[in-house]
Structures are given as C-alpha cells and as structure tokens.
Tab-separated table of C-alpha atoms and ligand atoms in Angstrom:
chain	number	residue	atom	x	y	z
D	1	MET	CA	50.842	-50.035	92.612
D	2	ALA	CA	53.544	-48.994	90.182
D	3	LEU	CA	56.635	-46.843	90.123
D	4	VAL	CA	56.049	-43.641	88.170
D	5	ALA	CA	58.938	-41.528	86.894
D	6	LEU	CA	57.653	-37.966	87.127
D	7	GLY	CA	59.669	-35.707	84.845
D	8	VAL	CA	59.318	-32.066	85.818
D	9	THR	CA	60.540	-29.522	83.284
D	10	GLY	CA	61.004	-25.783	83.424
D	11	GLY	CA	57.624	-24.128	83.294
D	12	ILE	CA	55.724	-22.173	85.906
D	13	GLY	CA	53.391	-25.185	86.216
D	14	ALA	CA	56.299	-27.055	87.854
D	15	TYR	CA	54.870	-26.205	91.272
D	16	LYS	CA	51.658	-28.048	90.328
D	17	ALA	CA	53.726	-31.199	89.742
D	18	VAL	CA	54.009	-31.439	93.540
D	19	GLU	CA	50.246	-31.933	93.672
D	20	ILE	CA	50.468	-34.477	90.837
D	21	ALA	CA	53.056	-36.459	92.815
D	22	ARG	CA	50.726	-36.409	95.864
D	23	GLY	CA	47.753	-37.468	93.738
D	24	LEU	CA	49.664	-40.433	92.321
D	25	GLN	CA	50.668	-41.501	95.814
D	26	LYS	CA	47.057	-41.271	97.004
D	27	ARG	CA	46.197	-43.705	94.201
D	28	GLY	CA	48.811	-46.073	95.635
D	29	HIS	CA	51.709	-45.391	93.266
D	30	ASP	CA	55.332	-44.754	94.123
D	31	VAL	CA	56.895	-41.682	92.509
D	32	VAL	CA	60.456	-40.818	91.595
D	33	ALA	CA	60.917	-37.210	90.522
D	34	ILE	CA	63.343	-36.172	87.807
D	35	MET	CA	63.855	-32.441	87.490
D	36	SER	CA	65.371	-30.594	84.561
D	37	HIS	CA	67.695	-27.648	85.129
D	38	GLY	CA	64.842	-25.344	84.119
D	39	ALA	CA	62.463	-26.917	86.658
D	40	LEU	CA	64.971	-26.274	89.452
D	41	LYS	CA	64.618	-22.549	88.790
D	42	PHE	CA	60.909	-22.788	89.672
D	43	VAL	CA	60.751	-25.338	92.524
D	44	GLY	CA	63.359	-26.736	94.885
D	45	GLU	CA	64.270	-30.400	94.716
D	46	VAL	CA	63.780	-30.716	98.481
D	47	THR	CA	60.024	-30.225	98.010
D	48	PHE	CA	59.851	-33.272	95.756
D	49	GLU	CA	62.240	-35.237	97.968
D	50	ALA	CA	60.001	-34.619	100.995
D	51	ILE	CA	56.863	-35.643	99.088
D	52	THR	CA	58.231	-38.656	97.223
D	53	LYS	CA	60.539	-39.855	100.023
D	54	ARG	CA	63.100	-40.557	97.337
D	55	ARG	CA	66.232	-38.855	96.138
D	56	VAL	CA	65.315	-36.469	93.354
D	57	ILE	CA	67.273	-36.951	90.145
D	58	THR	CA	68.578	-33.636	88.876
D	59	ASP	CA	71.831	-34.510	87.180
D	60	GLN	CA	72.916	-37.336	84.933
D	61	TYR	CA	76.500	-36.962	86.115
D	62	ALA	CA	75.914	-36.617	89.860
D	63	PRO	CA	78.285	-38.832	91.873
D	64	GLY	CA	76.435	-42.058	92.667
D	65	ALA	CA	74.045	-41.755	89.757
D	66	ASN	CA	76.180	-43.965	87.564
D	67	ALA	CA	77.010	-46.840	89.895
D	68	ASP	CA	74.157	-48.846	88.400
D	69	ILE	CA	73.672	-46.670	85.298
D	70	GLU	CA	70.581	-45.218	86.917
D	71	HIS	CA	68.697	-44.191	83.795
D	72	ILE	CA	68.940	-47.759	82.549
D	73	SER	CA	67.895	-49.407	85.821
D	74	LEU	CA	65.084	-46.930	86.356
D	75	ALA	CA	64.025	-47.428	82.731
D	76	THR	CA	63.197	-51.065	83.415
D	77	ASP	CA	61.626	-50.479	86.855
D	78	ILE	CA	59.036	-47.850	86.005
D	79	GLY	CA	55.460	-48.558	84.951
D	80	LEU	CA	55.018	-45.105	83.443
D	81	LEU	CA	57.074	-42.101	82.430
D	82	LEU	CA	54.989	-38.995	83.085
D	83	VAL	CA	56.272	-35.537	82.144
D	84	ALA	CA	54.291	-32.677	83.752
D	85	PRO	CA	54.674	-29.900	82.913
D	86	ALA	CA	56.233	-30.722	79.542
D	87	THR	CA	57.876	-27.710	77.899
D	88	ALA	CA	58.294	-27.192	74.148
D	89	ASN	CA	61.956	-28.008	74.750
D	90	VAL	CA	61.451	-31.489	76.217
D	91	ILE	CA	58.738	-32.265	73.643
D	92	GLY	CA	61.205	-31.341	70.882
D	93	LYS	CA	63.976	-33.443	72.398
D	94	PHE	CA	61.746	-36.501	72.855
D	95	ALA	CA	60.493	-36.143	69.273
D	96	HIS	CA	64.018	-35.999	67.855
D	97	GLY	CA	65.756	-38.465	70.145
D	98	ILE	CA	68.067	-35.914	71.722
D	99	ALA	CA	69.347	-37.282	75.014
D	100	ASP	CA	71.311	-34.518	76.727
D	101	ASP	CA	70.103	-34.994	80.299
D	102	PHE	CA	68.690	-37.688	82.562
D	103	LEU	CA	65.049	-37.307	81.573
D	104	THR	CA	65.635	-37.313	77.821
D	105	SER	CA	67.963	-40.334	78.145
D	106	LEU	CA	65.346	-42.134	80.231
D	107	TYR	CA	62.764	-41.576	77.479
D	108	LEU	CA	64.977	-43.421	74.988
D	109	ALA	CA	65.933	-46.144	77.447
D	110	THR	CA	62.482	-47.077	78.736
D	111	ARG	CA	59.819	-49.228	77.134
D	112	ALA	CA	57.227	-48.036	79.678
D	113	PRO	CA	54.264	-46.049	78.340
D	114	VAL	CA	54.814	-42.301	78.197
D	115	LEU	CA	52.329	-39.584	79.144
D	116	MET	CA	53.029	-35.870	78.756
D	117	ALA	CA	51.135	-32.815	79.967
D	118	PRO	CA	52.305	-29.910	77.793
D	119	ALA	CA	52.288	-26.379	79.217
D	120	MET	CA	53.523	-23.292	77.416
D	121	ASN	CA	52.510	-19.966	75.921
D	122	THR	CA	49.684	-20.186	73.347
D	123	ASN	CA	51.853	-19.110	70.411
D	124	MET	CA	54.521	-21.648	71.322
D	125	LEU	CA	51.893	-24.400	71.530
D	126	GLU	CA	50.500	-23.447	68.132
D	127	HIS	CA	53.913	-23.106	66.466
D	128	ASP	CA	54.344	-25.438	63.537
D	129	ALA	CA	57.533	-26.896	65.064
D	130	VAL	CA	55.738	-27.834	68.291
D	131	SER	CA	52.665	-29.168	66.438
D	132	ARG	CA	54.880	-31.399	64.335
D	133	ASN	CA	56.768	-32.664	67.361
D	134	LEU	CA	53.479	-33.446	69.135
D	135	ALA	CA	52.262	-35.295	66.018
D	136	THR	CA	55.510	-37.297	65.849
D	137	LEU	CA	55.181	-38.338	69.478
D	138	THR	CA	51.464	-39.161	69.105
D	139	ALA	CA	52.266	-41.401	66.129
D	140	ARG	CA	54.897	-43.105	68.311
D	141	GLY	CA	52.255	-43.892	70.953
D	142	VAL	CA	52.989	-41.133	73.468
D	143	ARG	CA	49.782	-39.993	75.182
D	144	PHE	CA	48.974	-36.410	76.129
D	145	VAL	CA	46.850	-34.638	78.683
D	146	ASP	CA	45.840	-31.568	76.712
D	147	PRO	CA	46.629	-28.159	78.188
D	148	GLY	CA	43.695	-26.078	79.340
D	149	GLN	CA	42.504	-22.568	78.521
D	150	GLY	CA	42.958	-19.772	80.978
D	151	TYR	CA	45.257	-17.216	82.469
D	152	LEU	CA	48.889	-17.906	81.607
D	153	ALA	CA	51.780	-16.781	83.768
D	154	CYS	CA	53.108	-14.687	80.879
D	155	GLY	CA	49.985	-12.509	81.154
D	156	TRP	CA	48.176	-14.006	78.164
D	157	VAL	CA	44.799	-15.626	78.319
D	158	GLY	CA	44.608	-18.644	76.031
D	159	LYS	CA	45.402	-22.303	75.603
D	160	GLY	CA	48.569	-23.563	77.195
D	161	ARG	CA	48.153	-23.867	80.946
D	162	LEU	CA	49.046	-27.178	82.475
D	163	ALA	CA	45.991	-29.442	82.719
D	164	GLU	CA	44.436	-29.718	86.174
D	165	PRO	CA	46.563	-31.972	88.421
D	166	ASP	CA	43.558	-34.265	89.064
D	167	ASP	CA	43.125	-34.847	85.316
D	168	VAL	CA	46.827	-35.640	84.903
D	169	VAL	CA	46.657	-38.087	87.827
D	170	GLU	CA	43.532	-39.753	86.418
D	171	ALA	CA	45.119	-40.188	82.986
D	172	ALA	CA	48.298	-41.608	84.535
D	173	HIS	CA	46.368	-43.955	86.805
D	174	HIS	CA	44.282	-45.137	83.882
D	175	MET	CA	47.410	-46.005	81.881
D	176	LEU	CA	48.826	-47.920	84.857
D	177	GLN	CA	45.760	-49.785	85.995
D	178	PRO	CA	43.558	-50.547	83.074
D	179	SER	CA	40.370	-52.248	84.204
D	180	GLY	CA	36.733	-52.299	83.219
D	181	SER	CA	34.218	-53.931	80.950
D	182	LEU	CA	35.984	-52.845	77.732
D	183	LEU	CA	39.473	-53.904	78.794
D	184	GLY	CA	41.333	-55.411	75.838
D	185	ARG	CA	39.003	-53.747	73.333
D	186	MET	CA	39.907	-51.000	70.883
D	187	VAL	CA	37.193	-48.412	70.364
D	188	LEU	CA	37.500	-45.927	67.506
D	189	VAL	CA	35.327	-42.830	67.911
D	190	THR	CA	34.846	-39.846	65.610
D	191	ALA	CA	33.561	-36.503	66.818
D	192	GLY	CA	32.946	-32.902	65.883
D	193	PRO	CA	32.309	-31.232	62.568
D	194	THR	CA	34.487	-31.302	59.485
D	195	TYR	CA	35.663	-28.139	57.768
D	196	GLU	CA	35.742	-28.213	53.980
D	197	ASP	CA	37.943	-25.387	52.748
D	198	ILE	CA	36.657	-22.993	50.098
D	199	ASP	CA	39.825	-20.896	49.995
D	200	ALA	CA	42.633	-19.905	52.342
D	201	VAL	CA	40.253	-18.318	54.866
D	202	ARG	CA	36.753	-19.699	54.305
D	203	TYR	CA	35.272	-23.106	54.840
D	204	ILE	CA	31.983	-24.982	54.960
D	205	GLY	CA	31.342	-26.333	58.442
D	206	ASN	CA	28.471	-27.247	60.716
D	207	ARG	CA	27.303	-26.655	64.285
D	208	SER	CA	28.615	-29.869	65.840
D	209	SER	CA	30.695	-29.148	68.971
D	210	GLY	CA	32.096	-32.662	69.436
D	211	LYS	CA	30.582	-32.989	72.931
D	212	MET	CA	28.715	-36.242	72.227
D	213	GLY	CA	31.682	-38.013	70.632
D	214	TYR	CA	34.114	-36.792	73.296
D	215	ALA	CA	31.735	-38.046	76.009
D	216	ILE	CA	31.633	-41.479	74.363
D	217	ALA	CA	35.431	-41.580	74.033
D	218	ALA	CA	35.866	-40.596	77.697
D	219	GLU	CA	33.391	-43.231	78.873
D	220	ALA	CA	34.975	-45.978	76.738
D	221	ALA	CA	38.396	-45.093	78.209
D	222	ARG	CA	36.943	-45.208	81.745
D	223	ARG	CA	35.704	-48.716	80.914
D	224	GLY	CA	39.254	-49.787	80.096
D	225	ALA	CA	39.208	-49.649	76.278
D	226	ARG	CA	42.080	-48.362	74.231
D	227	VAL	CA	40.378	-45.393	72.601
D	228	VAL	CA	41.382	-43.568	69.439
D	229	LEU	CA	39.353	-40.397	68.948
D	230	VAL	CA	39.461	-38.865	65.477
D	231	SER	CA	38.121	-35.364	65.904
D	232	GLY	CA	37.223	-32.599	63.511
D	233	PRO	CA	37.884	-29.015	64.682
D	234	SER	CA	36.676	-28.720	68.290
D	235	SER	CA	37.764	-26.660	71.270
D	236	LEU	CA	37.327	-29.579	73.671
D	237	PRO	CA	40.406	-30.993	75.409
D	238	ALA	CA	41.354	-34.644	74.891
D	239	PRO	CA	39.607	-36.829	77.488
D	240	PRO	CA	42.041	-38.493	79.908
D	241	GLY	CA	43.654	-41.644	78.526
D	242	VAL	CA	42.356	-41.149	74.974
D	243	GLU	CA	44.577	-40.967	71.865
D	244	LEU	CA	43.320	-37.848	70.098
D	245	ILE	CA	43.925	-37.400	66.382
D	246	ARG	CA	42.851	-34.003	65.077
D	247	VAL	CA	41.664	-33.714	61.487
D	248	ARG	CA	40.031	-30.986	59.423
D	249	GLY	CA	38.123	-32.227	56.395
D	250	ALA	CA	36.105	-35.356	55.589
D	251	HIS	CA	39.000	-36.668	53.509
D	252	ASN	CA	41.471	-36.472	56.418
D	253	MET	CA	38.894	-38.083	58.705
D	254	HIS	CA	38.336	-40.878	56.180
D	255	ALA	CA	42.083	-41.554	55.986
D	256	GLU	CA	42.569	-41.641	59.791
D	257	VAL	CA	39.507	-43.832	60.386
D	258	MET	CA	40.621	-46.298	57.716
D	259	ARG	CA	44.151	-46.330	59.166
D	260	HIS	CA	42.842	-47.510	62.552
D	261	ALA	CA	39.757	-49.514	61.512
D	262	ALA	CA	41.517	-52.871	61.259
D	263	GLU	CA	42.479	-52.835	64.952
D	264	ALA	CA	39.057	-51.658	66.166
D	265	HIS	CA	36.480	-53.873	67.858
D	266	MET	CA	33.935	-51.070	67.694
D	267	ILE	CA	33.688	-47.885	65.597
D	268	ILE	CA	31.346	-45.143	66.761
D	269	MET	CA	30.895	-42.406	64.162
D	270	ALA	CA	29.525	-39.482	66.169
D	271	ALA	CA	31.144	-36.902	63.866
D	272	ALA	CA	28.950	-34.649	61.754
D	273	VAL	CA	30.886	-35.302	58.559
D	274	ALA	CA	30.240	-32.890	55.693
D	275	ASP	CA	28.374	-34.512	52.813
D	276	TYR	CA	29.770	-32.066	50.241
D	277	ARG	CA	32.988	-30.163	49.769
D	278	PRO	CA	34.010	-27.497	47.256
D	279	ALA	CA	35.117	-29.172	44.014
D	280	ALA	CA	38.382	-27.235	44.237
D	281	ARG	CA	40.012	-25.238	47.004
D	282	ALA	CA	40.973	-21.809	45.690
D	283	SER	CA	44.522	-20.778	46.412
D	284	GLY	CA	44.673	-17.522	48.325
D	285	LYS	CA	41.429	-15.677	49.143
D	286	ILE	CA	38.593	-15.389	46.623
D	287	GLU	CA	38.086	-11.660	45.932
D	288	LYS	CA	34.514	-10.476	46.369
D	289	SER	CA	32.673	-8.813	43.490
D	290	ASP	CA	29.071	-7.735	42.934
D	291	ALA	CA	28.297	-10.757	40.766
D	292	PRO	CA	26.813	-13.833	42.498
D	293	LEU	CA	29.427	-16.403	43.450
D	294	GLU	CA	28.708	-19.980	42.504
D	295	LEU	CA	30.466	-22.775	44.299
D	296	ALA	CA	30.549	-26.219	42.733
D	297	LEU	CA	30.263	-28.886	45.435
D	298	VAL	CA	31.140	-32.563	45.162
D	299	ARG	CA	30.303	-35.460	47.501
D	300	THR	CA	32.713	-36.413	50.253
D	301	PRO	CA	33.396	-40.091	50.906
D	302	ASP	CA	30.783	-41.668	53.207
D	303	ILE	CA	33.132	-43.093	55.812
D	304	LEU	CA	30.520	-45.176	57.617
D	305	ALA	CA	29.140	-46.658	54.399
D	306	ASP	CA	32.713	-47.519	53.310
D	307	LEU	CA	33.262	-49.276	56.645
D	308	GLY	CA	29.978	-51.159	56.216
D	309	ARG	CA	30.956	-52.261	52.700
D	310	ALA	CA	34.444	-53.297	53.791
D	311	ARG	CA	32.944	-55.446	56.553
D	312	THR	CA	30.600	-57.406	54.250
D	313	GLY	CA	30.398	-61.032	55.355
D	314	ARG	CA	31.921	-60.332	58.780
D	315	SER	CA	30.448	-59.051	62.028
D	316	SER	CA	33.532	-57.209	63.323
D	317	PRO	CA	34.099	-54.377	63.958
D	318	LEU	CA	30.781	-53.329	65.400
D	319	LEU	CA	29.618	-50.219	63.514
D	320	ILE	CA	27.560	-47.452	65.094
D	321	GLY	CA	26.438	-44.343	63.263
D	322	PHE	CA	24.587	-41.201	64.217
D	323	ALA	CA	21.750	-39.642	62.268
D	324	ALA	CA	21.106	-35.967	62.876
D	325	GLU	CA	17.708	-35.270	61.390
D	326	VAL	CA	14.975	-32.710	61.641
D	327	GLY	CA	11.470	-34.027	62.255
D	328	ASP	CA	11.031	-37.805	62.668
D	329	PRO	CA	14.606	-39.110	62.874
D	330	VAL	CA	13.729	-42.760	63.531
D	331	ALA	CA	12.343	-43.594	60.100
D	332	ARG	CA	15.424	-42.094	58.412
D	333	ALA	CA	17.675	-43.909	60.869
D	334	ARG	CA	16.117	-47.239	59.940
D	335	VAL	CA	16.874	-46.589	56.248
D	336	LYS	CA	20.485	-45.635	57.113
D	337	LEU	CA	20.923	-48.753	59.240
D	338	ARG	CA	20.171	-50.843	56.171
D	339	LEU	CA	21.910	-48.754	53.502
D	340	LYS	CA	25.134	-48.282	55.462
D	341	GLN	CA	25.064	-51.916	56.732
D	342	VAL	CA	25.686	-50.966	60.362
D	343	ASP	CA	24.610	-52.368	63.751
D	344	MET	CA	23.115	-49.310	65.396
D	345	ILE	CA	22.075	-45.804	64.463
D	346	VAL	CA	21.767	-43.224	67.202
D	347	ALA	CA	18.964	-41.021	65.909
D	348	ASN	CA	18.984	-37.438	66.949
D	349	ASP	CA	16.288	-34.829	66.283
D	350	VAL	CA	18.407	-31.705	65.935
D	351	SER	CA	15.380	-29.413	65.529
D	352	ARG	CA	14.455	-29.889	69.219
D	353	PRO	CA	15.477	-26.877	71.278
D	354	ASP	CA	16.345	-29.083	74.283
D	355	ALA	CA	18.736	-31.488	72.546
D	356	GLY	CA	21.464	-31.835	69.965
D	357	PHE	CA	24.199	-29.578	68.623
D	358	ASP	CA	26.419	-27.697	71.034
D	359	LEU	CA	24.305	-28.482	74.122
D	360	ASP	CA	25.335	-30.541	77.118
D	361	ILE	CA	22.155	-32.594	76.923
D	362	ASN	CA	20.753	-34.851	74.243
D	363	ALA	CA	17.645	-36.902	73.447
D	364	VAL	CA	18.279	-39.850	71.166
D	365	THR	CA	16.635	-43.044	69.976
D	366	LEU	CA	18.808	-46.116	69.512
D	367	VAL	CA	17.793	-47.980	66.385
D	368	THR	CA	19.010	-51.542	65.795
D	369	ARG	CA	17.821	-54.394	63.585
D	370	ASP	CA	15.840	-55.701	66.585
D	371	GLY	CA	13.943	-52.544	67.454
D	372	GLU	CA	14.274	-49.086	68.858
D	373	GLU	CA	14.774	-47.561	72.285
D	374	ALA	CA	13.996	-43.899	72.972
D	375	LEU	CA	16.175	-42.476	75.745
D	376	PRO	CA	14.939	-39.597	77.879
D	377	VAL	CA	16.638	-36.194	77.654
D	378	ALA	CA	19.853	-36.519	79.666
D	379	ALA	CA	23.395	-35.183	79.954
D	380	LYS	CA	25.552	-36.261	77.009
D	381	THR	CA	27.812	-38.087	79.488
D	382	ALA	CA	24.809	-40.161	80.645
D	383	VAL	CA	23.677	-40.762	77.061
D	384	ALA	CA	27.234	-41.926	76.251
D	385	ALA	CA	27.055	-44.467	79.078
D	386	VAL	CA	23.774	-45.943	77.797
D	387	ILE	CA	25.069	-46.080	74.196
D	388	LEU	CA	28.111	-48.003	75.444
D	389	ASP	CA	25.969	-50.324	77.622
D	390	ARG	CA	23.955	-51.276	74.550
D	391	THR	CA	26.966	-51.602	72.246
D	392	GLU	CA	28.718	-53.804	74.816
D	393	ARG	CA	25.694	-56.066	74.684
D	394	LEU	CA	25.946	-56.199	70.872
D	395	LEU	CA	29.693	-56.824	71.128
D	396	ALA	CA	29.105	-59.782	73.457
D	397	ALA	CA	26.699	-61.263	70.900
D	398	VAL	CA	29.200	-61.002	67.996
N	1	C5P	O1	23.966	-40.067	55.872
N	1	C5P	P1	24.178	-39.277	57.098
N	1	C5P	O2	25.183	-38.180	56.956
N	1	C5P	O3	22.942	-38.773	57.756
N	1	C5P	O4	24.774	-40.344	58.129
N	1	C5P	C1	25.246	-40.005	59.363
N	1	C5P	C2	26.255	-41.000	59.876
N	1	C5P	O5	27.198	-41.316	58.839
N	1	C5P	C3	27.083	-40.449	61.008
N	1	C5P	O6	27.446	-41.504	61.847
N	1	C5P	C4	28.268	-39.841	60.303
N	1	C5P	O7	29.409	-39.804	61.164
N	1	C5P	C5	28.481	-40.790	59.138
N	1	C5P	N1	28.971	-40.142	57.926
N	1	C5P	C6	30.159	-40.550	57.397
N	1	C5P	N2	30.668	-39.956	56.267
N	1	C5P	C7	29.977	-38.975	55.642
N	1	C5P	C8	28.766	-38.545	56.167
N	1	C5P	C9	28.279	-39.138	57.306
N	1	C5P	O8	30.764	-41.451	57.959
N	1	C5P	N3	30.494	-38.430	54.566
C-alpha cells in the first residue's frame, strides 16, 4: 500500500478521476487529491474529499498548507505522482519546470515516479508544442497512459479522451507494486511497420499493425519487467506501464534500439522493419508525369544483425527475432538464426489467411538452436505469453 498523489487538472475527464481514486483505493492505496483551478470548474473538491477521506489540496497558499511546507513533505511521502486527466497546460509546465501552483511545485520537489494520463482535443494533442513536451517528459522518465479514441466533449471524434479509469489504475498499480517473473529485468521490444519516406507525402510501408509486439510488451510489463517499446507507426495505445518510443523509419528505430540495448536483458524484435528505403527523400511532393517513375532503393541497417554482431562473445542480451515468410517459414528462420547470431526466431507464415499481419490471432513456430516448437493458432496475447515463457527459460540458462 502506498500514498498516491492524484493531480486532477482542468479537463472534462476530471469527473473520471473520482473513479480512478476509487480504483486505487480498491487496490489498497491511499490517495491524496490535488486539484488545479481548472479542475475545480469541472468537479467540486468535496467529492474528492469524501472519496479520499483527506483534505483536498487546491491552493498552495491556503492557510495551514505551509506549516510544514506541504508540497515538500508530501513530495517525500508519496510513492507515485499520478496526473489524470493531464491537460496540455500541466504537461507544458512539467516539461519546462514551471512551478506556479501546488501540483507543478510537487512535480519538481518529488523523486517519486510520475505517471500522466493526457486528455485534450485531438489537434491540441497533435500540436508540435505538445508532442515536444511529451517527448521531453518521456526522456525524463515520466510514464504515460495514452489517451483513447472516441467522442470528445468538444464534439470531435478522435484521439484525446482520457484513458479508461481501469487502465490508469492498472498502470499506476503496476508502477507501485512491481512483481512477477521478470522483475528486475529490462525488456526492449520493437513493433509495427517502418515508414520510409519517398517525398513529403508518400512512403514505403508494410501491413504490420504492431499487435504482436504490443502484446509482448504488455505481457512483459505484467510480469514485472521494465519495458521499453520502440514502435513504428501504429494506432495502438501504449500498454499500461510500458515506456513507448514512437519512431518512423528504420534509421530512427535503429538509433532508439541501440540507445537502449546496453541496459536490456532481452531484446525482442517483432517490428517489420523495411529492408530498403529510397536512396534520397525528395523535398516537397514529386510531381506526376506520364513517364515511368524509377525509385532507387538502398538497404536499411539490419538492426537485429547489428545487435547480434555487437554481442559476439557474450550471451547477453538475449536476442529474439521474427521472420515473416510466405511458404515454409521454418527453414528460412533457421538460416536467420545463424546469420543474425540470435537465440530465437519466431517464424510466421504470413500467407496463411488465419494468421499474421493485422489479425488478432497468430500461428508461429519458435526456432532455437535446440529445435523447433510449432504453436497452435491462438490470440496474439496468448502467443506473447508462450514466447515469454520460452525466453524466460533461455534467460535463466544464460
Ligand atoms: O531478414 P528479415 O527481415 O526477414 O528478419 C526479420 C527480423 O529481423 C525481425 O525480427 C526484424 O525485426 C529484424 N530486422 C531488423 N532490421 C531490418 C530488417 C529486419 O532488425 N532492417
């Protein structure tokens, strides 16, 4: 049981924070609510006081709040600072170290982990200023529960609604009570396609949805691992408790994987990384004409093979690749296992109508130096669990 500081800021989702406070309590945590001036316009402080059984903090300068310099004493007492909903405003202030109220001062004063659940209009969420602030906070170790798609209070339908209260509670609980068979391990997962830009509007991509990699990342987090998920373009939300790094092309993915590889105990490359990219990205948009258009393509870096080479002579980190093939994927997987110097290849026949790209189910064969194991067609979440069972076994043998 831990004390959670629940920062509530001024979005319509503020009323859902009441349910988040209840959910945290049901998991055995104690909650102190801190409301911004904006939040008070949406929900009354008495609601939170009645639920949390604690005085709600609404003002840094309220009489009594400074007797023990409350934001400093609370800063050391809390196990987690959770902000839900988090507006563009509070995200911007956290990113830039502006401390003009209790919540923003608490952020600077605490060394507790920080989790934020952004909620705002789609255009605000996609604004460059907000994206940059989110990236700054991610790089600083702040975790996020991604907003969902749906009907927004402003009348729009799009991305930006506060994540479901249960998902926010699960992510918070996970950060407070890490447990499981992968506790203390760092698992780096890649997922989704890569987009290789041809010009300002066109790209070369592939049909990967990211579902398999996201399922593996979610399962590894459930097992207590610290999980960094490097994802190519995908519409999937970040799984609870996972650090999501979004990339676009194979080069960005290479850079992010290499940046985190040294800390990883296990790297699972589920991404469908492009093998070729245009030799040059045209500036602007290529004008069409009646003549055929020839595109010169060059190889992208093979991230997995680079990891295998860099590991020569050592057994850590454990390296797992995927092989999406048409026809007999196992024979090709065996060649890749050797050439890329990895510990397991998850072979996937993508020509099967009942498995593979963009489906919720998959049929794979796990190929290791010791043999192969064909798994029956199953939900990608179930396949993820078996892949992790087997990799945990390999990890124990390292
Ligand atoms: O050689 P092939 O593309 O079939 O190998 C697939 C495996 O290698 C996958 O795990 C994929 O994520 C990884 N890969 C990579 N970098 C590339 C291409 C594939 O890491 N450029």
